[in-house]
Short mmCIF file of C-alpha atoms in Angstrom, two decimals:
data_model
loop_
_atom_site.label_atom_id
_atom_site.label_comp_id
_atom_site.label_asym_id
_atom_site.label_seq_id
_atom_site.Cartn_x
_atom_site.Cartn_y
_atom_site.Cartn_z
CA MET A 25 -14.31 -61.50 -2.93
CA GLU A 26 -15.59 -59.18 -5.49
CA GLU A 27 -18.39 -57.60 -2.75
CA TYR A 28 -15.26 -56.85 0.32
CA GLY A 29 -13.23 -55.21 -2.88
CA ALA A 30 -15.96 -52.71 -3.26
CA ALA A 31 -16.86 -52.01 -0.02
CA GLU A 32 -13.34 -51.13 0.69
CA ALA A 33 -13.02 -48.94 -2.54
CA GLU A 34 -16.17 -47.27 -1.30
CA SER A 35 -14.86 -47.41 2.19
CA LYS A 36 -11.24 -45.66 0.92
CA GLU A 37 -13.58 -43.26 -1.03
CA ASN A 38 -15.08 -42.26 2.18
CA ILE A 39 -11.83 -41.45 3.95
CA TRP A 40 -11.12 -39.11 0.69
CA CYS A 41 -14.56 -37.01 0.52
CA ARG A 42 -13.96 -37.50 4.76
CA GLU A 43 -10.59 -36.39 4.95
CA THR A 44 -8.38 -35.91 2.38
CA VAL A 45 -10.69 -33.18 0.09
CA PRO A 46 -11.64 -30.72 2.95
CA LYS A 47 -7.29 -30.64 3.93
CA VAL A 48 -6.74 -29.74 0.50
CA PHE A 49 -9.30 -27.38 0.13
CA LYS A 50 -8.04 -25.96 3.91
CA ILE A 51 -4.52 -25.72 2.32
CA VAL A 52 -6.20 -24.13 -0.81
CA CYS A 53 -7.65 -21.31 0.73
CA CYS A 54 -4.71 -20.36 3.37
CA THR A 55 -2.51 -19.52 0.33
CA LEU A 56 -4.84 -18.10 -2.06
CA PRO A 57 -6.60 -14.65 -1.14
CA LEU A 58 -10.55 -15.63 -1.98
CA SER A 59 -13.16 -13.48 -1.68
CA ASN A 60 -15.97 -13.49 0.58
CA THR A 61 -17.85 -15.43 -2.16
CA ASP A 62 -15.76 -18.07 -3.23
CA LEU A 63 -15.21 -19.05 0.41
CA VAL A 64 -19.12 -18.76 0.69
CA LEU A 65 -19.16 -21.18 -2.07
CA LEU A 66 -16.45 -23.61 -0.68
CA LEU A 67 -18.42 -24.22 2.64
CA LEU A 68 -21.11 -25.69 0.35
CA VAL A 69 -19.31 -28.23 -1.46
CA SER A 70 -20.15 -30.69 1.62
CA PRO A 71 -20.47 -30.79 4.83
CA SER A 72 -17.24 -31.96 5.58
CA VAL A 73 -15.33 -29.39 4.03
CA HIS A 74 -18.10 -26.53 5.85
CA ARG A 75 -17.16 -28.01 9.50
CA THR A 76 -13.10 -27.94 8.21
CA LEU A 77 -13.27 -24.77 6.95
CA LEU A 78 -15.20 -22.96 9.58
CA SER A 79 -12.51 -24.80 12.23
CA CYS A 80 -10.27 -23.04 10.40
CA GLN A 81 -10.20 -19.01 12.26
CA PRO A 82 -7.25 -17.83 9.49
CA LEU A 83 -9.81 -17.97 7.09
CA TRP A 84 -11.95 -15.86 8.75
CA GLU A 85 -9.34 -12.86 9.60
CA PHE A 86 -9.74 -11.77 6.19
CA LEU A 87 -13.01 -10.30 4.48
CA ASN A 88 -12.26 -9.55 1.16
CA LEU A 89 -14.97 -7.60 -1.12
CA ARG A 90 -12.72 -5.98 -3.37
CA GLU A 91 -14.93 -4.83 -6.45
CA LEU A 92 -18.21 -6.91 -6.06
CA LYS A 93 -21.65 -5.07 -5.98
CA ASN A 94 -24.08 -4.39 -2.92
CA ALA A 95 -20.71 -4.56 -0.82
CA GLY A 96 -22.02 -2.35 1.87
CA ASN A 97 -24.95 -4.84 2.59
CA ARG A 98 -22.49 -7.87 2.32
CA LEU A 99 -20.35 -6.19 4.72
CA ILE A 100 -22.72 -6.04 7.52
CA ALA A 101 -24.25 -9.31 6.79
CA ALA A 102 -20.65 -10.73 7.14
CA LEU A 103 -19.73 -9.29 10.19
CA SER A 104 -23.21 -10.78 12.07
CA LEU A 105 -22.09 -13.83 11.22
CA PRO A 106 -20.04 -15.56 13.58
CA ARG A 107 -17.36 -16.84 11.53
CA TYR A 108 -16.32 -13.62 11.55
CA SER A 109 -15.79 -12.20 14.96
CA HIS A 110 -12.24 -11.63 14.91
CA VAL A 111 -11.36 -10.44 11.44
CA LYS A 112 -8.13 -8.33 11.10
CA GLN A 113 -8.07 -7.43 7.25
CA ILE A 114 -11.24 -5.97 5.89
CA ASN A 115 -10.79 -4.88 2.02
CA LEU A 116 -13.59 -3.11 -0.16
CA GLU A 117 -10.94 -1.16 -2.71
CA PHE A 118 -13.57 -0.03 -5.54
CA ALA A 119 -16.32 -2.15 -4.01
CA ARG A 120 -19.84 -0.51 -4.85
CA ASP A 121 -22.79 0.52 -3.17
CA VAL A 122 -20.46 1.43 0.27
CA GLU A 123 -22.41 4.30 2.05
CA ASP A 124 -21.93 6.54 5.10
CA THR A 125 -24.78 4.64 5.92
CA HIS A 126 -23.39 1.00 6.03
CA LEU A 127 -21.01 2.19 8.05
CA ILE A 128 -23.45 3.54 11.10
CA LEU A 129 -24.69 0.50 10.75
CA ILE A 130 -22.18 -1.76 11.43
CA LYS A 131 -21.12 0.75 14.48
CA ASP A 132 -24.81 -0.02 16.08
CA LYS A 133 -24.79 -3.65 14.98
CA CYS A 134 -21.45 -5.56 15.00
CA PHE A 135 -19.75 -3.23 17.06
CA SER A 136 -17.49 -6.00 19.04
CA SER A 137 -16.83 -7.93 15.11
CA LEU A 138 -14.55 -4.81 14.10
CA GLN A 139 -11.86 -5.17 17.99
CA SER A 140 -9.43 -6.97 16.33
CA LEU A 141 -9.50 -5.01 13.02
CA GLU A 142 -5.98 -4.20 11.95
CA SER A 143 -6.34 -3.10 8.19
CA LEU A 144 -8.78 -1.60 6.66
CA ASN A 145 -9.29 -0.17 2.53
CA LEU A 146 -11.76 1.44 1.37
CA ASN A 147 -9.99 3.41 -1.65
CA ALA A 148 -11.96 4.10 -4.10
CA CYS A 149 -14.86 3.97 -1.99
CA GLN A 150 -15.98 7.86 -2.81
CA LYS A 151 -19.97 7.86 -0.73
CA ILE A 152 -17.75 8.04 2.48
CA SER A 153 -17.77 10.89 3.99
CA ASP A 154 -16.34 12.31 7.51
CA THR A 155 -19.43 10.83 9.19
CA GLY A 156 -18.49 7.30 8.03
CA ILE A 157 -15.26 7.61 8.99
CA GLU A 158 -16.21 8.66 12.59
CA ALA A 159 -18.75 5.76 12.35
CA ILE A 160 -16.19 2.51 11.12
CA THR A 161 -13.01 4.16 13.24
CA SER A 162 -14.65 4.10 16.26
CA CYS A 163 -14.97 0.23 16.36
CA CYS A 164 -11.25 -0.47 15.17
CA PRO A 165 -9.20 0.32 18.42
CA GLN A 166 -6.07 -1.78 17.41
CA LEU A 167 -6.37 -0.71 13.17
CA LYS A 168 -2.51 -0.37 12.29
CA SER A 169 -3.45 0.31 8.29
CA PHE A 170 -5.93 2.43 6.70
CA SER A 171 -6.81 2.90 3.17
CA ILE A 172 -9.01 5.60 1.62
CA TYR A 173 -7.22 6.22 -1.53
CA TRP A 174 -9.69 8.77 -4.03
CA ASN A 175 -11.92 10.22 -2.05
CA ILE A 176 -12.71 13.50 -2.28
CA ARG A 177 -15.58 13.94 0.56
CA VAL A 178 -13.10 13.07 3.43
CA SER A 179 -11.38 15.88 4.64
CA ASP A 180 -9.60 16.98 8.34
CA LEU A 181 -12.30 16.84 10.08
CA GLY A 182 -12.15 12.51 9.14
CA LEU A 183 -8.41 12.45 10.29
CA GLN A 184 -9.71 14.16 13.29
CA TYR A 185 -11.44 11.18 14.19
CA ILE A 186 -9.12 8.59 13.00
CA VAL A 187 -6.33 9.95 15.30
CA LYS A 188 -8.71 9.83 18.07
CA ASN A 189 -10.00 6.50 17.33
CA CYS A 190 -7.05 4.44 16.24
CA LYS A 191 -3.95 5.36 18.20
CA HIS A 192 -1.82 2.26 16.76
CA ILE A 193 -1.71 3.49 13.37
CA VAL A 194 1.66 2.87 11.05
CA ASP A 195 0.45 2.51 7.48
CA LEU A 196 -1.74 5.10 5.70
CA ASN A 197 -2.52 6.21 2.91
CA ILE A 198 -4.67 9.54 2.19
CA SER A 199 -3.66 9.42 -1.43
CA GLY A 200 -6.30 11.90 -3.81
CA CYS A 201 -7.95 12.47 -0.53
CA LYS A 202 -8.04 16.86 -2.31
CA ASN A 203 -9.79 17.66 0.77
CA ILE A 204 -6.90 17.06 3.00
CA SER A 205 -4.57 20.90 4.25
CA ASP A 206 -1.55 21.39 6.26
CA GLN A 207 -4.31 21.03 9.24
CA GLY A 208 -4.88 16.97 8.68
CA VAL A 209 -1.42 16.30 8.49
CA GLN A 210 -0.22 18.32 11.26
CA LEU A 211 -2.74 16.03 13.07
CA ILE A 212 -1.14 12.64 11.76
CA ALA A 213 2.66 14.95 13.11
CA ASP A 214 1.38 14.88 16.09
CA ASN A 215 -0.42 11.60 16.63
CA TYR A 216 1.48 9.20 14.77
CA PRO A 217 5.46 9.42 15.64
CA GLU A 218 5.73 5.56 15.07
CA LEU A 219 4.08 6.19 11.56
CA GLU A 220 5.74 3.91 8.56
CA SER A 221 3.77 4.00 5.51
CA LEU A 222 2.21 6.78 4.04
CA ASN A 223 0.55 8.22 1.01
CA LEU A 224 0.16 12.24 -0.05
CA THR A 225 -0.30 12.05 -3.84
CA ARG A 226 -2.58 14.75 -5.11
CA CYS A 227 -3.35 16.09 -1.89
CA VAL A 228 -3.11 19.32 -3.66
CA LYS A 229 -3.65 21.51 -0.92
CA LEU A 230 -0.70 20.88 0.93
CA THR A 231 2.18 22.81 1.34
CA ASP A 232 5.58 23.63 2.63
CA GLU A 233 4.32 23.53 6.08
CA SER A 234 2.60 19.72 6.08
CA LEU A 235 6.36 17.90 5.63
CA MET A 236 8.17 20.69 7.59
CA SER A 237 5.59 19.64 10.48
CA LEU A 238 5.33 15.79 9.76
CA LEU A 239 9.15 14.97 9.08
CA PRO A 240 10.97 16.08 12.03
CA LYS A 241 8.42 13.98 14.02
CA CYS A 242 7.86 10.83 11.98
CA LEU A 243 11.08 9.46 11.96
CA SER A 244 9.50 6.08 11.26
CA LEU A 245 8.70 6.64 8.23
CA GLN A 246 10.34 3.88 5.81
CA ARG A 247 7.65 4.60 2.54
CA LEU A 248 6.84 8.06 1.66
CA ASN A 249 4.89 8.97 -1.77
CA LEU A 250 4.66 12.43 -2.57
CA TYR A 251 2.78 12.09 -5.82
CA ALA A 252 2.65 14.74 -8.07
CA LEU A 253 2.34 17.29 -5.19
CA SER A 254 4.39 20.37 -7.11
CA SER A 255 3.95 23.29 -4.90
CA PHE A 256 6.74 21.58 -2.42
CA THR A 257 10.17 23.34 -2.47
CA ASP A 258 13.59 22.75 -0.83
CA ALA A 259 12.47 24.02 2.75
CA ALA A 260 10.34 21.37 2.95
CA TYR A 261 12.84 18.33 1.01
CA ARG A 262 15.68 19.23 3.25
CA ASN A 263 13.72 17.64 6.02
CA LEU A 264 13.86 14.29 4.25
CA GLY A 265 17.07 13.75 5.30
CA LEU A 266 16.03 13.26 8.97
CA LEU A 267 14.46 10.12 7.95
CA SER A 268 17.71 7.83 8.11
CA ARG A 269 14.76 4.65 7.74
CA LEU A 270 13.19 5.93 4.85
CA LYS A 271 13.50 3.09 2.56
CA PHE A 272 10.89 4.09 -0.58
CA LEU A 273 10.65 7.89 -1.28
CA ASP A 274 8.13 9.12 -4.52
CA LEU A 275 8.95 12.85 -5.57
CA CYS A 276 7.52 12.48 -9.27
CA GLY A 277 6.38 15.71 -10.44
CA ALA A 278 8.40 17.81 -8.12
CA GLN A 279 9.29 20.65 -10.03
CA ASN A 280 10.63 22.74 -7.08
CA LEU A 281 13.32 20.24 -5.95
CA SER A 282 16.79 21.35 -6.64
CA ASP A 283 20.03 19.78 -6.63
CA GLU A 284 20.16 21.42 -2.93
CA GLY A 285 17.48 19.74 -1.76
CA LEU A 286 18.21 16.24 -3.37
CA SER A 287 21.74 16.60 -1.72
CA CYS A 288 19.76 16.55 1.80
CA ILE A 289 18.08 13.44 0.94
CA SER A 290 21.02 11.63 0.01
CA LYS A 291 21.35 11.55 3.62
CA CYS A 292 18.28 8.29 3.21
CA LYS A 293 21.24 5.99 3.30
CA ASN A 294 19.22 3.22 3.41
CA LEU A 295 16.86 4.13 0.53
CA GLU A 296 16.14 1.67 -2.30
CA SER A 297 13.14 3.22 -4.78
CA LEU A 298 13.27 6.87 -5.85
CA ASN A 299 11.46 8.25 -7.99
CA LEU A 300 12.50 11.62 -9.62
CA THR A 301 10.30 11.38 -12.70
CA TRP A 302 10.33 15.08 -13.84
CA CYS A 303 12.31 16.84 -11.16
CA THR A 304 13.19 19.13 -14.22
CA ARG A 305 15.68 21.61 -12.06
CA VAL A 306 17.52 18.15 -10.89
CA THR A 307 20.87 17.78 -12.29
CA ASP A 308 24.07 15.60 -12.58
CA GLU A 309 25.33 17.15 -9.33
CA GLY A 310 22.19 16.21 -7.51
CA VAL A 311 22.24 12.61 -9.07
CA ILE A 312 25.85 12.09 -7.97
CA SER A 313 25.29 13.44 -4.25
CA ILE A 314 22.87 10.63 -4.35
CA ALA A 315 24.89 8.06 -5.71
CA LYS A 316 27.79 8.60 -3.29
CA GLY A 317 24.85 8.81 -0.07
CA CYS A 318 22.54 5.89 -1.12
CA THR A 319 24.31 2.88 -1.88
CA TYR A 320 21.63 0.50 -1.43
CA LEU A 321 19.42 1.72 -4.27
CA GLN A 322 17.84 -0.59 -6.32
CA PHE A 323 14.43 1.85 -8.31
CA LEU A 324 15.57 4.51 -10.46
CA SER A 325 13.30 6.90 -12.63
CA LEU A 326 15.16 9.74 -14.17
CA PHE A 327 12.40 10.29 -16.82
CA GLY A 328 12.20 13.24 -18.74
CA ILE A 329 15.14 15.09 -16.52
CA VAL A 330 17.18 16.88 -19.22
CA GLY A 331 19.76 18.16 -17.02
CA VAL A 332 21.37 15.23 -16.34
CA THR A 333 24.32 13.61 -18.24
CA ASP A 334 26.54 10.28 -18.49
CA LYS A 335 28.29 11.27 -16.10
CA SER A 336 25.33 10.58 -13.54
CA LEU A 337 25.02 6.93 -14.97
CA GLU A 338 28.98 6.54 -14.35
CA GLU A 339 28.54 7.98 -10.76
CA LEU A 340 25.82 5.41 -9.83
CA SER A 341 28.17 2.81 -11.10
CA LYS A 342 30.38 3.04 -9.03
CA SER A 343 28.42 2.47 -5.92
CA CYS A 344 25.08 1.11 -6.90
CA SER A 345 26.67 -1.47 -9.71
CA ASN A 346 25.59 -4.30 -7.88
CA LYS A 347 22.20 -3.36 -6.68
CA ILE A 348 20.09 -1.65 -9.17
CA THR A 349 17.86 -3.55 -11.07
CA THR A 350 15.55 -1.21 -12.21
CA LEU A 351 16.49 2.14 -14.13
CA ASP A 352 14.00 5.10 -16.14
CA VAL A 353 16.46 7.14 -18.50
CA TYR A 354 13.18 7.82 -20.98
CA GLY A 355 13.86 11.02 -22.37
CA CYS A 356 17.12 11.82 -20.81
CA ILE A 357 18.84 13.64 -23.59
CA GLY A 358 21.77 14.69 -22.55
CA ILE A 359 22.60 10.98 -21.59
CA LYS A 360 24.18 10.28 -24.76
CA ASN A 361 25.09 6.88 -24.52
CA ARG A 362 21.98 4.37 -23.31
CA SER A 363 22.02 1.47 -25.11
CA ARG A 364 21.39 -1.81 -23.86
CA GLU A 365 24.66 -3.12 -24.43
CA TYR A 366 26.54 -0.06 -22.21
CA LEU A 367 23.56 0.22 -18.85
CA LEU A 368 24.26 -3.47 -18.31
CA GLN A 369 27.72 -3.30 -18.58
CA LEU A 370 27.26 -0.37 -15.66
CA PHE A 371 24.53 -2.11 -14.01
CA PRO A 372 24.54 -5.89 -14.75
CA TYR A 373 21.86 -6.76 -12.27
CA LEU A 374 19.58 -4.69 -13.98
CA LYS A 375 16.34 -6.13 -14.96
CA CYS A 376 13.84 -3.84 -16.47
CA PHE A 377 14.64 -0.63 -18.21
CA LYS A 378 13.88 2.56 -20.37
CA VAL A 379 15.85 3.86 -22.36
CA HIS A 380 14.55 5.92 -25.62
CA SER A 381 13.48 9.04 -26.09
#
């Protein structure tokens, strides 16, 4: 009897290890954004776990090498494996040791593995140049999201390769790419009319010409980041009013933005997030126009704007009181009543606010 009980217990344990444990691993892996290293370690747990994980195709559609060393060689090794033959997302953000030579090798040896790739993050991979961009984008005809933040080697030529090889881009981040000029933005305008998200942060060579060519052609934009671009004037900002689908707009440091330009932006009726930090020419007039036009605002930063007074907050409370959850009026010395109690009275759904100078 005891032997039967022991055998039954052993059988249950085998079933647990063979069936239940792999299912649990599968659920965990599909829920958490695991790195490539983590997934490889999980494959070594047991033969049954190994088989289960390999059979779960969605696990191998995301290749995450973020912040890893020797990432270029790791990428080539991974893409050489059958399980990554249909990868859809690759994240190399802040990964080290990724160079043009690695991307050229991928083009030569792993071309077919990237035919389904939809998202490529090369943020802060500063050893990649236009040459690498040409190689990798030539493998990715289905690419929709491309990000290469903080790369001073990439120029308009790199954008030329992107628009030539990747016809379906809807999300483009070239923040900090200081060698991109108006010519590069013109390429974006001419080739991506369905673009939904664009980040031009600190692309310091851009002039009004960029926005004046871009905005009338990219009317599907929902997110636009123009952070730290002080050269634009109202002549360019006026065209922002054309973006009826715009939900997120970052104009931090727009020193030439005036109430006139802000009045045009107020035509963006669906705007939910607006950053006006250090837009020093703005006054109550401009903010009140935003309050009246952008009634879906959830996030608003007026940080450092001395020309704004209590009138702006009162007007905002009339139209956005039940929407605004984040408000920054730090340094707005024209606003006399900035107490927690008063702001919560005006905006009862506030969760985050900054008020003291």
